């Protein structure tokens, strides 16, 4: 009874900040940031003597957050991540390190997928800009404003993006 009573005095705090950072990194496709954040999560578990079962629930909460982020981004996991999904939820894990490693792998693959999608959109935008310039090169109406409007981006973004992609200013 005394041990249970003493244990109930320990405050439990959910690592919301870490969860938010993982979701943000995934939305931005920054797979290189995820292992560091999950390492911080593992350190959090160890520093606060979180029970393995509680750690598992926290990780599942983070996975749920990741899933919500993907849903907001309209990304369907079924077609791309069946193996990782099964590895996280179907196969039991022996240690907290194993769970964290699986979480890193899962999030890393998602970030890779998001980065690939962003890259393909980048090529589409670059090609659209180049096509507009080519089609309207003799047109008096061709302007930075016109191209930005047609591509549905701001003028400043268009300038930065075009310079980054081609090495030339618009």
Short mmCIF file of C-alpha atoms in Angstrom, two decimals:
data_model
loop_
_atom_site.label_atom_id
_atom_site.label_comp_id
_atom_site.label_asym_id
_atom_site.label_seq_id
_atom_site.Cartn_x
_atom_site.Cartn_y
_atom_site.Cartn_z
CA UNK A 1 0.00 0.00 0.00
CA UNK A 2 2.79 2.40 0.90
CA UNK A 3 4.50 1.84 -2.49
CA UNK A 4 1.24 2.46 -4.36
CA UNK A 5 0.55 5.54 -2.27
CA UNK A 6 4.04 6.93 -2.94
CA UNK A 7 3.73 6.12 -6.64
CA UNK A 8 0.44 8.02 -6.90
CA UNK A 9 2.24 11.20 -5.80
CA UNK A 10 4.41 11.19 -8.93
CA UNK A 11 3.04 13.59 -11.48
CA UNK A 12 2.81 12.26 -14.96
CA UNK A 13 3.20 14.69 -17.80
CA UNK A 14 2.58 13.84 -21.40
CA UNK A 15 5.41 15.00 -23.72
CA UNK A 16 3.17 17.19 -25.87
CA UNK A 17 6.04 19.36 -27.09
CA UNK A 18 7.88 16.32 -28.47
CA UNK A 19 4.71 15.06 -30.12
CA UNK A 20 4.19 18.46 -31.74
CA UNK A 21 7.78 18.56 -32.98
CA UNK A 22 7.50 15.07 -34.52
CA UNK A 23 4.26 16.02 -36.29
CA UNK A 24 5.81 19.25 -37.58
CA UNK A 25 8.93 17.44 -38.84
CA UNK A 26 6.78 14.88 -40.63
CA UNK A 27 4.55 17.51 -42.24
CA UNK A 28 7.67 19.24 -43.51
CA UNK A 29 9.24 15.95 -44.61
CA UNK A 30 12.28 16.50 -42.39
CA UNK A 31 13.21 12.89 -41.75
CA UNK A 32 16.64 13.86 -40.43
CA UNK A 33 15.04 15.58 -37.40
CA UNK A 34 12.84 12.65 -36.35
CA UNK A 35 15.54 10.35 -34.86
CA UNK A 36 16.77 13.17 -32.59
CA UNK A 37 13.26 13.94 -31.37
CA UNK A 38 12.55 10.26 -30.69
CA UNK A 39 15.89 10.00 -28.88
CA UNK A 40 14.69 12.89 -26.68
CA UNK A 41 11.45 10.96 -26.15
CA UNK A 42 13.41 7.87 -25.07
CA UNK A 43 15.47 10.04 -22.69
CA UNK A 44 12.23 11.50 -21.35
CA UNK A 45 10.93 7.99 -20.63
CA UNK A 46 14.15 7.03 -18.88
CA UNK A 47 14.52 10.28 -16.90
CA UNK A 48 10.96 10.10 -15.62
CA UNK A 49 11.02 6.34 -14.98
CA UNK A 50 7.98 5.86 -17.19
CA UNK A 51 6.67 2.29 -17.14
CA UNK A 52 7.12 0.36 -20.43
CA UNK A 53 3.36 0.05 -20.87
CA UNK A 54 2.91 3.79 -20.42
CA UNK A 55 5.78 4.45 -22.83
CA UNK A 56 4.05 2.26 -25.37
CA UNK A 57 0.81 4.20 -24.96
CA UNK A 58 2.69 7.50 -25.37
CA UNK A 59 4.28 6.16 -28.58
CA UNK A 60 0.88 5.07 -29.84
CA UNK A 61 -0.41 8.56 -29.02
CA UNK A 62 2.41 10.02 -31.10
CA UNK A 63 1.63 7.61 -33.92
CA UNK A 64 -1.99 8.72 -33.70
CA UNK A 65 -0.82 12.34 -34.00
CA UNK A 66 1.27 11.42 -37.03
CA UNK A 67 -1.75 9.70 -38.57
CA UNK A 68 -3.88 12.80 -37.99
CA UNK A 69 -1.21 14.92 -39.66
CA UNK A 70 -1.17 12.60 -42.65
CA UNK A 71 -4.94 12.69 -42.83
CA UNK A 72 -4.84 16.51 -42.83
CA UNK A 73 -2.35 16.28 -45.70
CA UNK A 74 -4.65 13.81 -47.49
CA UNK A 75 -2.04 11.03 -47.54
CA UNK A 76 -3.35 7.45 -47.48
CA UNK A 77 -0.95 5.08 -45.77
CA UNK A 78 -2.52 1.82 -46.87
CA UNK A 79 -0.85 1.75 -50.25
CA UNK A 80 2.62 2.74 -49.10
CA UNK A 81 3.28 1.68 -45.53
CA UNK A 82 1.61 -1.68 -44.92
CA UNK A 83 4.85 -3.33 -43.80
CA UNK A 84 5.79 -0.52 -41.41
CA UNK A 85 2.26 -0.37 -40.06
CA UNK A 86 2.30 -4.08 -39.36
CA UNK A 87 5.75 -3.83 -37.79
CA UNK A 88 4.48 -1.18 -35.36
CA UNK A 89 1.17 -2.67 -34.34
CA UNK A 90 1.12 -6.40 -35.06
CA UNK A 91 4.55 -7.65 -34.03
CA UNK A 92 5.25 -7.31 -30.31
CA UNK A 93 8.41 -5.54 -29.23
CA UNK A 94 10.72 -6.60 -26.43
CA UNK A 95 12.22 -3.32 -25.27
CA UNK A 96 11.56 0.40 -25.29
CA UNK A 97 14.55 0.78 -27.60
CA UNK A 98 12.91 -1.61 -30.05
CA UNK A 99 9.69 0.42 -30.00
CA UNK A 100 11.58 3.70 -30.49
CA UNK A 101 13.60 2.17 -33.36
CA UNK A 102 10.38 1.08 -35.03
CA UNK A 103 8.91 4.54 -34.53
CA UNK A 104 12.02 6.12 -36.09
CA UNK A 105 11.75 3.74 -39.06
CA UNK A 106 8.02 4.41 -39.49
CA UNK A 107 8.38 8.20 -39.30
CA UNK A 108 11.48 8.14 -41.49
CA UNK A 109 9.67 6.30 -44.28
CA UNK A 110 6.74 8.70 -44.04
CA UNK A 111 9.12 11.69 -44.23
CA UNK A 112 10.83 10.14 -47.25
CA UNK A 113 7.47 9.74 -48.94
CA UNK A 114 6.45 13.33 -48.15
CA UNK A 115 9.80 14.64 -49.38
CA UNK A 116 9.35 12.69 -52.61
CA UNK A 117 5.86 14.16 -53.05
CA UNK A 118 7.16 17.68 -52.42
CA UNK A 119 9.96 17.10 -54.91
CA UNK A 120 7.54 15.97 -57.62
CA UNK A 121 5.37 19.03 -56.95
CA UNK A 122 8.48 21.19 -57.19
CA UNK A 123 9.20 19.80 -60.66
CA UNK A 124 5.60 20.42 -61.66
CA UNK A 125 5.78 24.04 -60.50
CA UNK A 126 9.14 24.61 -62.17
CA UNK A 127 7.84 23.15 -65.43
CA UNK A 128 4.68 25.24 -65.21
CA UNK A 129 6.71 28.43 -64.73
CA UNK A 130 9.03 27.59 -67.61
CA UNK A 131 6.07 26.73 -69.85
CA UNK A 132 4.33 30.02 -69.02
CA UNK A 133 7.48 32.00 -69.77
CA UNK A 134 8.01 30.11 -73.02
CA UNK A 135 4.38 30.47 -74.16
CA UNK A 136 4.15 34.16 -73.31
CA UNK A 137 7.71 35.28 -74.02
CA UNK A 138 6.62 37.76 -76.70
CA UNK A 139 3.54 38.84 -74.78
CA UNK A 140 3.51 42.31 -73.27
CA UNK A 141 1.30 40.98 -70.45
CA UNK A 142 4.03 38.60 -69.22
CA UNK A 143 5.00 39.82 -65.79
CA UNK A 144 6.04 38.50 -62.42
CA UNK A 145 2.52 39.16 -61.18
CA UNK A 146 0.99 37.21 -64.08
CA UNK A 147 3.24 34.17 -63.54
CA UNK A 148 2.69 34.19 -59.77
CA UNK A 149 -1.07 34.44 -60.26
CA UNK A 150 -1.12 31.59 -62.79
CA UNK A 151 0.97 29.39 -60.47
CA UNK A 152 -1.01 30.40 -57.38
CA UNK A 153 2.06 31.50 -55.42
CA UNK A 154 3.28 34.85 -54.11
CA UNK A 155 5.70 36.93 -56.16
CA UNK A 156 8.41 36.68 -53.52
CA UNK A 157 8.06 32.89 -53.34
CA UNK A 158 8.15 32.67 -57.13
CA UNK A 159 11.39 34.65 -57.27
CA UNK A 160 13.09 32.62 -54.53
CA UNK A 161 11.84 29.33 -55.91
CA UNK A 162 12.83 30.05 -59.53
CA UNK A 163 16.31 31.23 -58.50
CA UNK A 164 16.75 28.11 -56.34
CA UNK A 165 15.58 25.77 -59.10
CA UNK A 166 17.31 27.30 -62.11
CA UNK A 167 20.04 29.58 -60.79
CA UNK A 168 18.52 32.49 -62.71
CA UNK A 169 16.17 35.25 -61.68
CA UNK A 170 12.72 35.34 -63.23
#
